[in-house]
CSV table of C-alpha atoms in Angstrom, one decimal:
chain,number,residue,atom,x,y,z
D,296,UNK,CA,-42.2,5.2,14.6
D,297,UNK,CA,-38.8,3.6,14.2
D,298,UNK,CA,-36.2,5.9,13.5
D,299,UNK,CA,-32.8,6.2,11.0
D,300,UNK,CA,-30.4,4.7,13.7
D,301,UNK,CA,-32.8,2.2,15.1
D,302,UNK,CA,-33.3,1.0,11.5
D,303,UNK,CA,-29.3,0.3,11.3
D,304,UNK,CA,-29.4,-1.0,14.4
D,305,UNK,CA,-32.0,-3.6,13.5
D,306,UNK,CA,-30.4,-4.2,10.2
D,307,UNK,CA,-27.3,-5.5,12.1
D,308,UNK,CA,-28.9,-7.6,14.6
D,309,UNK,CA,-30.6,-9.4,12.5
D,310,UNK,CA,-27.9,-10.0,10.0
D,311,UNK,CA,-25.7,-11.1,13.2
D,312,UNK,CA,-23.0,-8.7,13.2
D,313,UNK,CA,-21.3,-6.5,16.0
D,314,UNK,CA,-20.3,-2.7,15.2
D,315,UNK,CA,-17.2,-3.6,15.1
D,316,UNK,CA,-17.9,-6.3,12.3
D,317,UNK,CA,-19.9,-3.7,10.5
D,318,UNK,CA,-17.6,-1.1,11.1
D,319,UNK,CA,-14.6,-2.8,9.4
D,320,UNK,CA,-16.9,-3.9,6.8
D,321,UNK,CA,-18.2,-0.1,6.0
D,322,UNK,CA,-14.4,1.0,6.7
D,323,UNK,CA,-15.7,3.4,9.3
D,324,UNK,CA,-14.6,2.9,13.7
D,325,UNK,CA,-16.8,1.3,15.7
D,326,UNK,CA,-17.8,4.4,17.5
D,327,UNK,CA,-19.8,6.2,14.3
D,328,UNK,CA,-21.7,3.2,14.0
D,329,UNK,CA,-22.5,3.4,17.4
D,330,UNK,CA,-23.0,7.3,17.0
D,331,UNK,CA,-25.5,6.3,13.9
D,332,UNK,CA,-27.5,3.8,16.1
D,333,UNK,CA,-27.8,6.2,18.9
D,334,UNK,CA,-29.1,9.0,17.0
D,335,UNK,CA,-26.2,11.4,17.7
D,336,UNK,CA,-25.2,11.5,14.0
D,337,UNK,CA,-26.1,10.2,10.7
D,338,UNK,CA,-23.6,9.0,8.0
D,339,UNK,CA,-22.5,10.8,4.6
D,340,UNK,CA,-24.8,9.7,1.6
D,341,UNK,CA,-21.9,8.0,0.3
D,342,UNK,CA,-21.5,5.4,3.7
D,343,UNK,CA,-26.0,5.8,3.4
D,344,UNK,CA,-25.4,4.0,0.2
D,345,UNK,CA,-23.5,1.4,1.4
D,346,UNK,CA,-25.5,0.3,4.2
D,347,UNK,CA,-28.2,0.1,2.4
D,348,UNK,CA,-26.5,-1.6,-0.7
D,349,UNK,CA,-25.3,-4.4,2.1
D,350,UNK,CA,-28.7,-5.0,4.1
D,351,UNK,CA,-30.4,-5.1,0.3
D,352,UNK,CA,-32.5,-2.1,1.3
D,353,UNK,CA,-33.4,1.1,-0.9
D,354,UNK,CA,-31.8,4.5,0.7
D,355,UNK,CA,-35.2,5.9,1.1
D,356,UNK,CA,-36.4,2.8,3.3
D,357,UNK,CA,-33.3,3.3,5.4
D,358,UNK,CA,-33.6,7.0,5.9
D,359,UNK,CA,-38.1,7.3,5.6
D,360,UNK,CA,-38.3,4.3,6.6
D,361,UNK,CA,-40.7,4.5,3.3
D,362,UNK,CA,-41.2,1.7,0.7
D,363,UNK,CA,-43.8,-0.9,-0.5
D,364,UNK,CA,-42.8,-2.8,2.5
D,365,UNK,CA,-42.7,-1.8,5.7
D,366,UNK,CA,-39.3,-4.4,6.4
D,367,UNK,CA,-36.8,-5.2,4.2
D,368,UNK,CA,-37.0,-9.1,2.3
D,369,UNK,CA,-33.8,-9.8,3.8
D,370,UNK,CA,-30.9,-8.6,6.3
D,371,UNK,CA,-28.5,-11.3,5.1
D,372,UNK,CA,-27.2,-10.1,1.3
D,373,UNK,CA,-24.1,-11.3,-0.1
D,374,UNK,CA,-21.2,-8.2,0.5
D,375,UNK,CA,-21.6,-5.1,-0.6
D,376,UNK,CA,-19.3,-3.3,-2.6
D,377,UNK,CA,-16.3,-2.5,-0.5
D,378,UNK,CA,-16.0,1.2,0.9
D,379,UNK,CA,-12.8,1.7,1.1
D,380,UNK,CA,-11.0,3.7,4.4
D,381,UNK,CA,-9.9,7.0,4.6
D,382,UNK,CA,-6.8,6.8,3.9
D,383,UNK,CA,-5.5,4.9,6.6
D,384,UNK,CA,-2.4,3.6,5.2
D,385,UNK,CA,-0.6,7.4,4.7
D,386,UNK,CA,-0.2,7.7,8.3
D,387,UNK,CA,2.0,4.6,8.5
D,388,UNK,CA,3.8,5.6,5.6
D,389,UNK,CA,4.5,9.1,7.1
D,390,UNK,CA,4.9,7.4,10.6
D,391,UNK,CA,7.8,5.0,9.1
D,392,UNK,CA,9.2,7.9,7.3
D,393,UNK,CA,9.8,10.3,10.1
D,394,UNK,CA,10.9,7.2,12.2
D,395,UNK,CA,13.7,6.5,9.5
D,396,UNK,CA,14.8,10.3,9.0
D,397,UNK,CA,15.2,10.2,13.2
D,398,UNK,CA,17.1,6.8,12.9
D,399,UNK,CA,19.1,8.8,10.2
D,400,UNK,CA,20.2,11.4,12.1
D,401,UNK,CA,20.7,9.6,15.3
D,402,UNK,CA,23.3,7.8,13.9
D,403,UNK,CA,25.2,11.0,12.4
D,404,UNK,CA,24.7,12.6,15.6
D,405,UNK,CA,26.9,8.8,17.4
D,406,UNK,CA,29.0,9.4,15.1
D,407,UNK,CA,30.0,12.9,15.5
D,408,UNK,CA,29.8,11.9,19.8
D,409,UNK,CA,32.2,9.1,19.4
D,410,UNK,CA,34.4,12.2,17.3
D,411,UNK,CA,33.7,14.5,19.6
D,412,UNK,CA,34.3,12.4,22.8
D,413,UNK,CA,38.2,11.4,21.3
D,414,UNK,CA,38.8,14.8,20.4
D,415,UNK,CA,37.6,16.3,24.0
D,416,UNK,CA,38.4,13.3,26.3
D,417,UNK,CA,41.0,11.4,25.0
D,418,UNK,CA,43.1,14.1,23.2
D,419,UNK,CA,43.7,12.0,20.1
D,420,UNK,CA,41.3,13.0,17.5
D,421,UNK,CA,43.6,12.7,14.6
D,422,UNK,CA,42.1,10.7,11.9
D,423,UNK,CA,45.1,9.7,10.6
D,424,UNK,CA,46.3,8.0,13.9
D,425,UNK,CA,45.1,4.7,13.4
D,426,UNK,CA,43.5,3.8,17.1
D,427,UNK,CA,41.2,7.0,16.2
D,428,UNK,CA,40.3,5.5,13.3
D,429,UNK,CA,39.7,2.0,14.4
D,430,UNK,CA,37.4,3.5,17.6
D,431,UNK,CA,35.1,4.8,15.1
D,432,UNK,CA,34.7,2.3,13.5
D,433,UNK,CA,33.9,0.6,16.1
D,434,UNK,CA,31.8,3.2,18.2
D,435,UNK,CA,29.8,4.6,15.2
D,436,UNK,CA,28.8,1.5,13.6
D,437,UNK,CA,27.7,0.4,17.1
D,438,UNK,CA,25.5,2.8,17.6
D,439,UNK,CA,24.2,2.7,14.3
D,440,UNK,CA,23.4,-1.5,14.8
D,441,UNK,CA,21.3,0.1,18.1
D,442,UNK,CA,19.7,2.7,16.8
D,443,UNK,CA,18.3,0.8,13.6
D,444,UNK,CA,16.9,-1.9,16.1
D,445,UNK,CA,14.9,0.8,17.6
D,446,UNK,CA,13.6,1.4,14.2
D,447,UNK,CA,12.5,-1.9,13.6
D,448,UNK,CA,11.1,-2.0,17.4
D,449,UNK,CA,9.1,1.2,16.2
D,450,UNK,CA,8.1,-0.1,13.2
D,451,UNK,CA,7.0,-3.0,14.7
D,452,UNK,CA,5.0,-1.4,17.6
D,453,UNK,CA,3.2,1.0,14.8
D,454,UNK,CA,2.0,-1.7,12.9
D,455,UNK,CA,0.4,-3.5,16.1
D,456,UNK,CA,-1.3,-0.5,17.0
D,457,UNK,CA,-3.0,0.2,13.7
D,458,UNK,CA,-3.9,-3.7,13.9
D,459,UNK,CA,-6.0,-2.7,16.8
């Protein structure tokens, strides 16, 4: 008797598709579709729908294996109705958001160094004095250029990784 996961499993071959293909298309990672073919765990009714919406099989074929016909007329139906993922894109939105409140305070914290470092160092922390002034506007700024290209280098590098 052919079982729940072998029945997704034979679905997909025959329509051509890898997990990974199948995943994306069902919005779910490759490894609960492998979970679902192997048996070690079966999808919500919601995600049961959509398989069985995209192969053009009925839900109680898919999970009985029970219908007029012991196979399905055909594994290659146009696409199903797009399931979409769990909310993927609020942990790049949170990612670039605590990326830009550390950029944010990185640069405060330059500019209170460069401050700090005339005060302690070079004795002449008087903002009125015009080389104090002029050496933070140079230092803080500075440090600001290199800290927001390590926000874009983040921002960058996130966006890869979710690509993956």
């Amino acid at each position: 008797m052919v079982e729940f996961g072998e029945r997704i499993y034979n679905l997909r071959k025959k329509s051509g598709l890898s997990q990974e293909e199948f995943a994306d298309k069902l919005g779910v990672s490759r490894q609960a579709v492998s979970k679902w073919e192997t048996g070690q765990s079966v999808p919500d009714s919601e995600k049961a729908a959509a398989i069985g919406a995209y192969f053009g099989v009925s839900l109680d074929w898919l999970i009985n294996g029970v219908e007029a016909a012991d196979e399905p007329q055909s594994a290659t139906v146009p696409e199903a109705p797009e399931v979409k993922p769990a909310r993927k894109k609020s942990g790049i939105v949170r990612a670039l958001i605590i990326a830009g409140i550390i950029t944010l305070a990185l640069i405060g914290v330059s500019a209170l160094s460069a401050f700090i470092f005339m005060l302690v160092v070079m004795k002449s922390a008087n903002l009125a004095d015009p080389a104090t002034f002029y050496m933070l506007l140079i230092v803080a700024p500075g440090w600001a250029v290199m800290f927001l290209i390590a926000f874009v280098v983040s921002v960058i590098v996130i966006k890869k990784r979710k690509k993956k």
